[in-house]
Short mmCIF file of C-alpha atoms in Angstrom, two decimals:
data_model
loop_
_atom_site.label_atom_id
_atom_site.label_comp_id
_atom_site.label_asym_id
_atom_site.label_seq_id
_atom_site.Cartn_x
_atom_site.Cartn_y
_atom_site.Cartn_z
CA MET A 65 -20.80 -6.60 -26.18
CA ASP A 66 -16.66 -5.87 -25.81
CA THR A 67 -15.75 -3.21 -27.88
CA GLY A 68 -11.95 -2.70 -27.59
CA ARG A 69 -9.26 -4.47 -29.44
CA GLY A 70 -11.18 -5.08 -32.61
CA SER A 71 -13.44 -7.74 -31.24
CA GLY A 72 -16.48 -8.18 -33.40
CA PRO A 73 -20.06 -9.49 -32.36
CA GLU A 74 -19.44 -12.89 -34.08
CA ASP A 75 -16.60 -13.95 -31.97
CA GLY A 76 -18.55 -13.76 -28.57
CA PRO A 77 -16.98 -12.86 -25.29
CA ARG A 78 -13.15 -13.26 -25.23
CA ARG A 79 -11.37 -14.61 -22.49
CA VAL A 80 -8.21 -12.98 -20.64
CA GLY A 81 -6.15 -15.28 -22.15
CA ASP A 82 -7.15 -14.66 -25.53
CA VAL A 83 -6.35 -11.15 -24.99
CA ARG A 84 -3.19 -11.62 -24.04
CA GLU A 85 -2.22 -13.50 -26.68
CA GLU A 86 -2.91 -10.65 -28.60
CA ARG A 87 -0.77 -8.56 -26.37
CA GLU A 88 1.80 -10.92 -27.02
CA GLY A 89 1.63 -11.52 -30.29
CA THR A 90 1.11 -9.07 -33.19
CA SER A 91 -1.85 -7.34 -32.11
CA THR A 92 -1.47 -4.22 -34.52
CA GLN A 93 0.48 -6.13 -37.75
CA GLY A 94 -2.60 -7.85 -38.58
CA ARG A 95 -3.07 -11.74 -39.47
CA THR A 96 -5.24 -13.55 -41.65
CA GLY A 97 -7.10 -16.73 -40.39
CA GLU A 98 -7.33 -20.43 -41.95
CA ASP A 99 -10.28 -19.13 -44.14
CA GLY A 100 -8.26 -16.06 -45.29
CA GLN A 101 -10.29 -13.73 -43.40
CA LEU A 102 -9.05 -10.74 -41.48
CA THR A 103 -8.56 -11.53 -37.71
CA ASN A 104 -10.45 -9.60 -34.97
CA ARG A 105 -7.28 -7.10 -34.66
CA ASP A 106 -7.79 -6.21 -38.44
CA ALA A 107 -11.82 -6.35 -38.14
CA GLY A 108 -11.22 -4.21 -34.70
CA ARG A 109 -9.03 -1.76 -36.89
CA GLU A 110 -11.09 -1.66 -40.14
CA ALA A 111 -14.60 -2.68 -39.76
CA GLY A 112 -14.84 -1.65 -35.97
CA GLY A 113 -12.76 1.58 -35.92
CA VAL A 114 -15.38 3.64 -35.47
CA ALA A 115 -17.02 1.39 -32.63
CA ALA A 116 -13.26 1.46 -31.07
CA ALA A 117 -13.27 5.02 -31.32
CA ASP A 118 -16.37 5.89 -29.65
CA ALA A 119 -15.63 3.08 -26.86
CA GLN A 120 -12.49 5.32 -25.75
CA GLU A 121 -14.27 8.71 -25.99
CA GLY A 122 -13.74 10.79 -22.79
CA TRP A 123 -10.44 8.48 -21.88
CA ASN A 124 -6.88 10.23 -22.16
CA ILE A 125 -4.74 7.12 -21.26
CA PRO A 126 -1.25 8.30 -22.28
CA SER A 127 -0.04 5.81 -24.86
CA GLY A 128 3.15 7.20 -26.20
CA VAL A 129 5.26 5.26 -23.45
CA LEU A 130 3.39 1.66 -23.44
CA PRO A 131 0.76 0.08 -25.64
CA PRO A 132 -2.62 1.74 -25.76
CA ILE A 133 -5.24 0.48 -23.38
CA GLY A 134 -8.03 -1.50 -25.25
CA SER A 135 -11.83 -1.46 -23.68
CA ARG A 136 -13.91 -3.61 -22.40
CA ASP A 137 -17.26 -3.40 -20.49
CA LEU A 138 -16.89 -2.85 -16.78
CA PRO A 139 -17.44 -6.25 -14.87
CA GLU A 140 -20.86 -6.39 -12.50
CA PRO A 141 -19.95 -5.13 -8.67
CA VAL A 142 -20.16 -7.65 -5.83
CA PRO A 143 -21.42 -7.13 -2.25
CA LEU A 144 -19.49 -5.66 0.55
CA GLY A 145 -19.35 -8.82 2.48
CA LYS A 146 -17.31 -10.45 -0.30
CA LEU A 147 -14.95 -7.34 -0.59
CA PHE A 148 -13.65 -7.41 2.83
CA GLY A 149 -10.02 -8.37 2.92
CA ALA A 150 -9.32 -6.28 0.10
CA SER A 151 -7.48 -3.57 2.44
CA VAL A 152 -6.06 -6.14 5.29
CA VAL A 153 -2.91 -6.26 3.75
CA ILE A 154 -2.12 -2.61 3.71
CA LEU A 155 -3.63 -2.74 7.26
CA ALA A 156 -1.76 -5.08 8.77
CA THR A 157 1.70 -3.31 6.94
CA ALA A 158 0.47 0.06 8.74
CA LEU A 159 -0.35 -1.23 12.15
CA GLY A 160 3.92 -2.39 12.39
CA SER A 161 4.78 1.02 11.20
CA GLY A 162 3.04 4.20 12.64
CA GLU A 163 0.60 2.52 14.97
CA PHE A 164 2.50 0.25 17.12
CA ILE A 165 5.85 2.00 17.26
CA ILE A 166 6.19 5.67 16.25
CA TRP A 167 3.27 7.29 17.72
CA PRO A 168 3.34 5.98 21.02
CA TYR A 169 7.31 6.88 20.74
CA ILE A 170 6.52 10.23 19.69
CA THR A 171 3.60 10.49 22.39
CA THR A 172 6.45 9.59 25.43
CA GLN A 173 8.24 12.79 23.91
CA ILE A 174 6.03 15.34 23.16
CA GLY A 175 2.47 14.16 25.06
CA ILE A 176 -0.78 13.10 23.70
CA ALA A 177 -1.96 16.19 22.30
CA PHE A 178 -0.43 15.92 19.23
CA LEU A 179 -2.54 12.74 17.98
CA TRP A 180 -4.81 15.01 15.83
CA LEU A 181 -2.07 15.31 13.48
CA ALA A 182 -2.25 11.38 13.31
CA LEU A 183 -5.72 11.19 12.60
CA ILE A 184 -5.55 13.66 9.98
CA GLY A 185 -2.69 11.39 8.43
CA PHE A 186 -5.13 8.40 8.50
CA PHE A 187 -7.69 10.33 7.07
CA VAL A 188 -5.86 11.94 3.95
CA GLN A 189 -4.22 8.71 3.47
CA PHE A 190 -7.84 7.02 3.15
CA VAL A 191 -8.57 9.50 0.40
CA MET A 192 -4.86 9.04 -0.95
CA ASN A 193 -5.59 5.18 -1.47
CA MET A 194 -8.76 5.68 -2.93
CA GLU A 195 -7.70 7.84 -5.51
CA ILE A 196 -4.66 5.08 -5.82
CA GLU A 197 -7.77 2.43 -6.15
CA ARG A 198 -9.98 4.92 -8.70
CA TYR A 199 -7.24 4.46 -11.58
CA THR A 200 -7.28 0.47 -11.06
CA LEU A 201 -10.91 0.23 -10.55
CA ALA A 202 -11.04 2.24 -13.94
CA THR A 203 -8.52 0.44 -15.73
CA GLY A 204 -7.23 -2.74 -14.04
CA GLU A 205 -4.04 -1.14 -14.29
CA THR A 206 -1.75 -0.21 -11.15
CA ALA A 207 -1.36 3.49 -10.28
CA VAL A 208 2.20 3.11 -11.23
CA THR A 209 1.89 1.99 -14.48
CA GLY A 210 -0.70 4.79 -14.94
CA PHE A 211 2.55 6.86 -14.18
CA THR A 212 4.61 4.94 -16.10
CA ARG A 213 2.37 5.84 -19.37
CA MET A 214 3.04 9.39 -18.50
CA TRP A 215 7.16 9.09 -18.42
CA LYS A 216 9.09 5.78 -18.64
CA PRO A 217 11.55 6.39 -15.95
CA TRP A 218 8.43 6.95 -13.14
CA GLY A 219 8.31 2.95 -13.03
CA ILE A 220 11.78 2.69 -11.74
CA PHE A 221 11.68 5.60 -9.47
CA PHE A 222 8.77 3.96 -7.19
CA VAL A 223 10.77 0.57 -7.70
CA LEU A 224 13.69 2.26 -5.81
CA GLY A 225 11.23 4.33 -3.68
CA ALA A 226 10.03 0.74 -2.33
CA VAL A 227 13.30 -1.09 -2.05
CA LEU A 228 15.82 1.44 -1.10
CA PRO A 229 14.00 2.58 2.40
CA ASN A 230 13.08 -0.99 3.02
CA ALA A 231 16.56 -2.39 2.49
CA PHE A 232 16.84 -2.45 6.51
CA PRO A 233 14.56 -4.81 7.61
CA GLY A 234 13.50 -2.63 10.66
CA TRP A 235 10.35 -4.47 11.45
CA ALA A 236 11.50 -8.12 11.49
CA THR A 237 14.55 -6.95 13.95
CA GLY A 238 11.67 -5.41 15.73
CA GLY A 239 9.72 -8.51 15.79
CA ALA A 240 12.65 -10.41 17.24
CA THR A 241 13.35 -7.48 19.71
CA LEU A 242 10.00 -8.09 21.42
CA PHE A 243 10.43 -12.14 21.55
CA THR A 244 13.64 -11.64 23.37
CA TYR A 245 11.74 -9.29 25.75
CA LEU A 246 8.85 -12.08 25.93
CA PHE A 247 10.60 -15.41 26.20
CA GLY A 248 14.29 -13.85 27.71
CA PHE A 249 16.50 -15.70 25.39
CA GLY A 250 17.64 -15.71 21.61
CA SER A 251 19.65 -13.77 19.03
CA ILE A 252 18.04 -10.75 17.55
CA PRO A 253 19.56 -11.30 14.19
CA VAL A 254 18.78 -15.06 14.17
CA ILE A 255 15.24 -14.43 14.93
CA ALA A 256 14.64 -11.77 12.53
CA THR A 257 16.53 -13.71 9.70
CA ILE A 258 14.21 -17.24 10.43
CA VAL A 259 11.34 -14.73 9.94
CA LEU A 260 12.51 -13.05 6.74
CA ILE A 261 13.20 -16.70 5.14
CA SER A 262 10.19 -18.26 6.26
CA THR A 263 8.13 -15.33 5.01
CA ALA A 264 9.72 -15.46 1.58
CA LEU A 265 8.95 -19.45 1.65
CA ALA A 266 5.26 -18.73 2.72
CA LEU A 267 4.78 -16.05 -0.19
CA THR A 268 6.65 -17.77 -2.94
CA LEU A 269 5.41 -21.44 -2.71
CA SER A 270 1.75 -20.27 -2.15
CA PRO A 271 -0.42 -21.06 -5.58
CA VAL A 272 -2.15 -17.66 -5.72
CA VAL A 273 0.15 -15.27 -3.53
CA TYR A 274 -2.45 -12.79 -2.91
CA GLN A 275 -4.97 -15.42 -1.17
CA ALA A 276 -2.12 -16.85 1.03
CA LEU A 277 -0.95 -13.16 2.12
CA GLU A 278 -4.66 -12.45 3.07
CA LYS A 279 -5.07 -15.37 4.73
CA ILE A 280 -1.86 -14.74 7.17
CA GLN A 281 -2.73 -11.28 7.62
CA MET A 282 -6.54 -11.88 8.77
CA VAL A 283 -5.02 -14.55 11.27
CA LEU A 284 -2.56 -11.88 12.65
CA VAL A 285 -4.95 -8.66 12.55
CA GLY A 286 -7.37 -10.96 14.30
CA ILE A 287 -4.85 -11.74 17.15
CA ILE A 288 -4.01 -7.87 17.19
CA MET A 289 -7.98 -7.01 17.41
CA LEU A 290 -8.25 -9.33 20.36
CA PHE A 291 -5.39 -7.61 21.94
CA LEU A 292 -6.79 -4.15 21.80
CA ILE A 293 -10.17 -5.22 22.83
CA VAL A 294 -8.40 -6.32 26.14
CA GLY A 295 -6.42 -3.50 26.26
CA VAL A 296 -9.08 -0.81 26.22
CA PHE A 297 -10.87 -2.18 28.90
CA ALA A 298 -7.87 -3.69 31.18
CA ALA A 299 -5.21 -0.57 30.69
CA THR A 300 -6.56 2.66 29.49
CA GLU A 301 -7.66 5.16 31.21
CA LEU A 302 -10.80 7.38 30.35
CA GLY A 303 -9.07 10.74 31.57
CA ALA A 304 -6.68 9.99 28.96
CA TRP A 305 -8.92 9.15 26.01
CA THR A 306 -10.74 12.68 26.82
CA SER A 307 -7.16 14.53 26.75
CA VAL A 308 -7.00 13.55 23.53
CA VAL A 309 -9.93 15.93 22.26
CA THR A 310 -9.32 18.36 25.04
CA GLN A 311 -5.51 19.02 24.49
CA ALA A 312 -5.67 19.42 20.86
CA PRO A 313 -6.57 22.82 20.08
CA GLY A 314 -3.88 24.14 22.53
CA SER A 315 -1.39 22.10 20.50
CA VAL A 316 -1.64 23.87 17.26
CA PRO A 317 0.98 26.52 17.82
CA GLY A 318 3.21 24.19 19.52
CA VAL A 319 3.77 21.87 15.88
CA PRO A 320 7.11 24.09 15.27
CA GLY A 321 8.23 22.89 18.79
CA ALA A 322 7.19 19.33 17.85
CA ILE A 323 9.15 19.39 15.26
CA ALA A 324 11.98 20.58 16.86
CA ALA A 325 11.98 18.27 19.62
CA LEU A 326 11.53 15.38 17.36
CA GLY A 327 13.58 16.11 14.36
CA ALA A 328 12.45 16.17 11.11
CA ALA A 329 13.23 13.00 9.71
CA THR A 330 11.07 11.52 12.61
CA PHE A 331 8.28 14.20 12.43
CA LEU A 332 7.91 13.75 8.52
CA GLY A 333 8.08 9.76 9.22
CA ALA A 334 5.62 10.07 12.00
CA ILE A 335 2.88 12.01 9.25
CA ALA A 336 3.87 9.58 6.69
CA PHE A 337 3.38 6.33 8.46
CA ALA A 338 0.02 7.63 10.36
CA GLY A 339 -1.42 4.72 7.74
CA ALA A 340 0.84 2.82 5.42
CA GLY A 341 3.11 5.12 4.17
CA GLY A 342 5.86 5.47 1.33
CA ALA A 343 5.27 3.05 -1.58
CA ASN A 344 3.14 1.05 0.44
CA ASN A 345 0.21 2.79 -0.23
CA LEU A 346 0.73 2.41 -4.30
CA THR A 347 0.47 -1.23 -3.75
CA GLN A 348 -3.20 -0.85 -2.73
CA SER A 349 -3.95 -0.67 -6.69
CA ASN A 350 -2.19 -4.38 -6.52
CA TYR A 351 -4.02 -5.88 -3.81
CA ILE A 352 -7.62 -5.02 -5.12
CA ARG A 353 -6.28 -5.86 -9.05
CA ASP A 354 -5.44 -9.44 -7.17
CA LYS A 355 -9.10 -9.13 -5.41
CA GLY A 356 -10.81 -8.79 -8.47
CA LEU A 357 -11.98 -5.24 -7.75
CA GLY A 358 -13.53 -3.21 -10.87
CA MET A 359 -11.41 -3.80 -14.19
CA GLY A 360 -8.74 -6.00 -11.87
CA GLY A 361 -10.84 -8.73 -12.34
CA LEU A 362 -9.61 -9.10 -15.70
CA MET A 363 -6.04 -8.95 -14.89
CA PRO A 364 -3.61 -11.83 -14.48
CA LYS A 365 -2.87 -13.07 -10.78
CA VAL A 366 0.74 -13.08 -9.51
CA VAL A 367 1.37 -16.68 -8.37
CA SER A 368 4.23 -19.02 -7.33
CA PRO A 369 6.29 -20.19 -10.34
CA ILE A 370 7.00 -23.27 -8.69
CA THR A 371 3.01 -24.47 -7.46
CA GLY A 372 0.96 -22.37 -9.97
CA GLU A 373 0.00 -21.60 -13.33
CA GLU A 374 1.80 -18.60 -14.81
CA GLN A 375 0.93 -16.19 -17.27
CA ALA A 376 3.65 -14.04 -19.21
CA ALA A 377 1.55 -11.34 -20.23
CA PRO A 378 1.91 -7.95 -18.45
CA SER A 379 -0.82 -6.40 -16.74
CA LEU A 380 -1.80 -3.70 -19.20
CA GLY A 381 -5.41 -2.60 -18.73
CA TYR A 382 -8.83 -1.50 -20.69
CA THR A 383 -11.22 1.64 -20.71
CA PHE A 384 -14.62 1.09 -20.39
CA PRO A 385 -17.21 2.47 -22.79
CA VAL A 386 -18.86 5.72 -20.96
CA ASN A 387 -22.46 4.59 -20.98
CA GLU A 388 -25.43 4.10 -18.83
CA GLU A 389 -24.92 0.43 -18.00
CA ASN A 390 -21.21 1.21 -17.31
CA MET A 391 -21.74 3.90 -15.25
CA ARG A 392 -24.00 1.90 -13.18
CA ARG A 393 -21.48 -0.44 -12.43
CA TRP A 394 -18.71 1.91 -11.49
CA ARG A 395 -21.13 3.77 -9.07
CA GLY A 396 -21.76 0.30 -7.44
CA TRP A 397 -17.46 -0.52 -7.26
CA TRP A 398 -16.84 2.94 -6.06
CA LYS A 399 -19.59 2.83 -3.21
CA VAL A 400 -18.60 -0.58 -2.02
CA ALA A 401 -14.44 -0.28 -2.29
CA ASN A 402 -15.10 3.09 -0.31
CA ARG A 403 -16.73 1.25 2.60
CA GLU A 404 -14.43 -1.85 2.26
CA HIS A 405 -11.47 0.46 2.83
CA PHE A 406 -13.02 2.84 5.12
CA ILE A 407 -13.97 0.23 7.73
CA THR A 408 -10.85 -1.77 7.22
CA PHE A 409 -8.12 0.78 6.81
CA PHE A 410 -9.64 3.91 8.50
CA CYS A 411 -11.79 2.72 11.16
CA ILE A 412 -9.58 -0.65 12.35
CA GLY A 413 -6.39 1.66 11.73
CA ALA A 414 -7.05 4.58 13.44
CA PHE A 415 -8.80 2.95 16.26
CA THR A 416 -5.47 0.91 16.51
CA LEU A 417 -3.10 4.01 16.86
CA LEU A 418 -5.29 5.71 19.12
CA MET A 419 -5.50 2.69 21.40
CA LEU A 420 -1.65 1.96 21.44
CA SER A 421 -0.81 5.43 21.87
CA VAL A 422 -3.29 6.36 24.78
CA LEU A 423 -2.17 2.83 26.57
CA VAL A 424 1.74 4.07 26.54
CA TRP A 425 0.11 7.81 27.70
CA SER A 426 -2.06 5.79 30.49
CA ALA A 427 0.86 3.62 31.54
CA VAL A 428 3.73 6.31 31.64
CA GLY A 429 2.76 9.65 30.47
CA GLN A 430 5.25 11.96 28.89
CA ARG A 431 8.71 10.87 29.73
CA GLY A 432 12.07 9.49 28.47
CA ILE A 433 11.28 5.46 29.04
CA GLY A 434 14.57 4.25 26.72
CA GLU A 435 15.96 4.55 23.52
CA ASP A 436 15.38 1.73 20.43
CA LEU A 437 12.17 -0.50 21.60
CA GLU A 438 13.32 -0.08 25.23
CA PHE A 439 10.66 2.26 25.57
CA ILE A 440 8.10 -0.72 24.74
CA ASN A 441 9.91 -3.01 27.48
CA THR A 442 9.36 -0.52 29.78
CA GLU A 443 5.88 0.10 28.81
CA ALA A 444 5.26 -4.04 29.26
CA GLN A 445 6.72 -3.95 32.36
CA ILE A 446 4.58 -0.93 33.94
CA LEU A 447 1.80 -2.58 32.38
CA GLY A 448 2.38 -5.48 34.17
CA ASP A 449 3.12 -4.30 37.69
CA GLN A 450 -0.27 -2.03 37.13
CA ILE A 451 -2.51 -5.24 35.78
CA GLY A 452 -0.56 -8.17 35.96
CA GLY A 453 1.80 -10.35 34.48
CA TRP A 454 -0.37 -11.72 32.24
CA PHE A 455 -0.58 -8.50 30.47
CA ARG A 456 2.75 -7.89 29.86
CA SER A 457 3.23 -11.04 28.29
CA PHE A 458 0.08 -10.36 26.52
CA PHE A 459 1.45 -6.78 25.37
CA LEU A 460 4.80 -8.15 24.05
CA PHE A 461 3.36 -11.20 21.88
CA ALA A 462 0.99 -9.15 20.14
CA GLY A 463 3.55 -6.53 19.44
CA MET A 464 5.62 -9.18 18.05
CA VAL A 465 2.61 -10.35 16.01
CA VAL A 466 2.08 -6.79 14.85
CA LEU A 467 5.42 -6.41 13.96
CA PHE A 468 6.15 -9.65 11.95
CA SER A 469 2.72 -8.87 10.07
CA THR A 470 4.30 -5.56 9.00
CA SER A 471 7.42 -7.26 8.07
CA ILE A 472 5.52 -10.23 5.73
CA GLY A 473 3.60 -7.25 4.40
CA ILE A 474 6.59 -5.06 3.14
CA MET A 475 8.36 -8.22 1.83
CA ASP A 476 5.21 -8.78 -0.05
CA TYR A 477 4.26 -4.89 -1.46
CA VAL A 478 8.09 -4.27 -2.73
CA SER A 479 8.47 -7.70 -4.38
CA ARG A 480 4.99 -7.21 -6.02
CA LEU A 481 5.36 -3.11 -6.95
CA SER A 482 8.79 -4.19 -8.30
CA ALA A 483 7.52 -7.14 -10.17
CA SER A 484 4.58 -5.62 -11.55
CA GLU A 485 6.16 -2.51 -13.02
CA LEU A 486 9.54 -3.95 -14.44
CA LYS A 487 7.31 -6.84 -15.93
CA VAL A 488 5.21 -3.73 -17.71
CA SER A 489 8.05 -1.87 -18.60
CA PHE A 490 10.97 -4.00 -19.81
CA PHE A 491 9.64 -7.13 -20.50
CA PRO A 492 6.36 -7.10 -21.66
CA ASN A 493 6.95 -9.77 -24.70
CA SER A 494 8.90 -12.01 -22.87
CA GLN A 495 7.73 -15.66 -21.98
CA ALA A 496 10.59 -16.43 -19.40
CA ILE A 497 10.76 -13.11 -17.58
CA THR A 498 6.97 -13.42 -15.57
CA GLU A 499 5.86 -11.14 -13.11
CA SER A 500 5.50 -14.05 -10.74
CA ARG A 501 9.12 -15.04 -11.62
CA ILE A 502 10.38 -11.39 -10.67
CA TYR A 503 8.23 -11.66 -7.47
CA PHE A 504 10.05 -14.71 -6.36
CA LEU A 505 13.64 -13.06 -6.98
CA PHE A 506 12.69 -9.94 -5.25
CA ALA A 507 11.12 -11.60 -2.14
CA TRP A 508 14.21 -13.91 -1.72
CA VAL A 509 16.55 -10.80 -2.47
CA ILE A 510 14.80 -9.26 0.20
CA ALA A 511 14.92 -12.49 2.49
CA ILE A 512 18.58 -13.16 2.10
CA GLY A 513 20.22 -9.55 1.65
CA GLY A 514 18.17 -8.67 4.72
CA SER A 515 19.55 -11.47 6.78
CA LEU A 516 22.94 -10.29 6.14
CA ILE A 517 22.57 -7.23 7.13
CA LEU A 518 21.44 -8.33 10.32
CA LEU A 519 24.37 -10.87 10.46
CA ALA A 520 26.86 -8.38 10.09
CA GLY A 521 25.62 -6.57 12.69
CA LEU A 522 23.19 -3.48 12.36
CA GLU A 523 20.29 -4.15 14.75
CA ALA A 524 18.87 -1.05 15.79
CA PRO A 525 15.33 -1.00 15.48
CA LEU A 526 13.87 2.31 15.69
CA VAL A 527 17.02 4.16 13.84
CA LEU A 528 15.64 1.51 11.08
CA LEU A 529 12.08 2.47 11.10
CA ILE A 530 13.09 6.35 11.31
CA ILE A 531 15.19 5.32 7.85
CA SER A 532 12.08 3.79 6.02
CA ALA A 533 9.57 6.27 7.47
CA SER A 534 11.17 9.46 6.25
CA GLY A 535 12.22 7.80 2.78
CA GLY A 536 8.78 7.03 2.58
CA GLY A 537 7.58 10.81 3.05
CA VAL A 538 10.06 11.87 0.28
CA VAL A 539 8.24 9.42 -1.92
CA MET A 540 4.93 10.14 -1.17
CA ALA A 541 5.62 13.92 -2.09
CA PHE A 542 6.38 12.63 -5.62
CA TYR A 543 3.48 10.10 -6.12
CA LEU A 544 0.68 12.60 -4.73
CA GLY A 545 1.40 15.03 -7.28
CA LEU A 546 1.56 12.34 -9.92
CA LEU A 547 -2.09 10.67 -8.66
CA ILE A 548 -3.80 14.35 -9.07
CA ARG A 549 -2.54 14.63 -12.70
CA LEU A 550 -3.29 11.10 -13.63
CA ASN A 551 -6.87 10.94 -11.99
CA THR A 552 -7.68 14.52 -13.61
CA ARG A 553 -6.45 14.10 -16.97
CA ALA A 554 -6.57 10.63 -18.06
CA LEU A 555 -9.87 9.45 -16.73
CA PRO A 556 -13.34 10.46 -18.21
CA GLU A 557 -15.37 13.57 -16.37
CA ALA A 558 -17.94 11.07 -15.10
CA ILE A 559 -15.32 9.25 -12.86
CA ARG A 560 -12.48 11.75 -12.38
CA LEU A 561 -11.24 13.23 -9.40
CA ARG A 562 -12.87 16.12 -7.96
CA GLY A 563 -14.69 18.06 -5.47
CA TRP A 564 -14.05 17.63 -1.79
CA ARG A 565 -11.36 15.03 -2.47
CA LEU A 566 -9.36 17.11 -4.91
CA TRP A 567 -9.46 19.74 -2.45
CA VAL A 568 -7.94 16.90 -0.10
CA MET A 569 -5.40 16.10 -2.34
CA TRP A 570 -3.66 19.50 -3.25
CA PRO A 571 -2.70 21.00 0.24
CA THR A 572 -1.78 17.34 1.24
CA TRP A 573 0.95 17.31 -1.69
CA LEU A 574 1.91 20.76 -0.97
CA ILE A 575 2.53 19.41 2.61
CA PHE A 576 4.50 16.86 1.82
CA VAL A 577 6.48 18.59 -0.48
CA ALA A 578 7.51 21.00 1.93
CA LEU A 579 8.48 18.77 4.60
CA SER A 580 10.85 16.86 2.30
CA ILE A 581 12.38 20.29 0.87
CA TYR A 582 12.75 20.78 4.72
CA LEU A 583 14.02 17.11 5.42
CA VAL A 584 16.68 17.15 2.60
CA TYR A 585 17.87 20.48 3.51
CA PHE A 586 17.66 19.28 7.17
CA GLN A 587 19.99 16.31 6.58
CA ILE A 588 22.37 17.83 3.97
CA VAL A 589 23.04 20.98 6.64
CA SER A 590 23.55 18.25 9.65
CA ASN A 591 25.98 15.66 7.50
CA PHE A 592 27.89 17.95 5.53
CA PHE A 593 28.44 21.23 7.38
CA GLY A 594 27.52 19.97 10.93
CA GLY A 595 24.69 22.28 11.82
#
């Protein structure tokens, strides 16, 4: 039985749309029905007040900024097989950042011994992403909406944290660069512009955006996995794989030297993007919400304002009564969500990063092989000489797919995070300004704005990627602390962040804070004092 927002047993189960009408209307003012009797809202406030209070027992969701959260029973969990894909979008975005570009590049600069840092970074992001998922599984709201409940400006801060580091379309430019390497012709700005415009069309014309995005990324990730399987057997050496383990212990004292050799921005970006990185991780909330996990199944979906059926209501969520039945459901959701993310994000993502780094180590070792993406072209040529011309083409094609899939993911996540939080914070009652329309606007601003930047002559892929990565690391320092606060205080004791996961989150936050402070200091000294 639903216990929140005053629903009585005589009303039967309420549809999501019914609840949205309450939120859009006078949910706390009280109205009478045609027969002169109190409606559900007043019944819930007067006759059902005790039941509503019982349903909220143990929860501490802030309600000073956004409307108070309601309560409904947690939906039944679904089998693991039906959930695969919930993490494929964030995986596809991760593949083109740290996995294909930054860590293979770092391997050519400081060697293979430091890959343990990447694996730690991936594991930490697995834990971090599950804490982002925890709040959404329990409430249906995104983690950023939870932050906004603490302090309204946090929503805008993380929108800017998504938009600004990605204002330069580095991944589209990188994919276009590999296109020219592969086919020997073409203008990088023009190719990247075509990709950006095509991506905006694909995302904004799909009836349900997430479903289309998931299908696109599934195909692209499948191509990447095929390349990895072929590459492991055709192009890597056993000695390179064993070096990942044998050289790791001796590299620990060399971490300060590695930071000095790479630069603070590159090092922070590498740690941040051993996985997805930046504000991208926060949109795991949006992805599992649109996939229908936990309370996310009760939330409205982002649809095309042209081809889909829009809902004007903001994505404000629910708690659930902490009883035996709901806790059984919670344990089921938490178990299956952890397994899906561990397999899709951690296992496939970490293997991809390792394979691509070992591949470059097997091909060229530790030496400078060019700037920007020239090192990828040199690696492809060396691999072609060693294995055959077909592998050079396959490598460049796979790399192009990786970077274009990341470009698609970035356009989506920036638009998705921005749309959700702007709707919740500033346009909750507007029928005209919907989450879907804000998404549409952001996608096209990114596509057109990025195209103008490229056509104006800014084309340096690696520079753009490092700008995005280092900025993302600073954003992560902020939301890691907020996640700890949100998941240790707002949720009931039975489902809150604790134990070994809390011990992972605390030092991770402190490390990112320290690296971010150092990065800001380094940039100030370098740019203003010539240090």
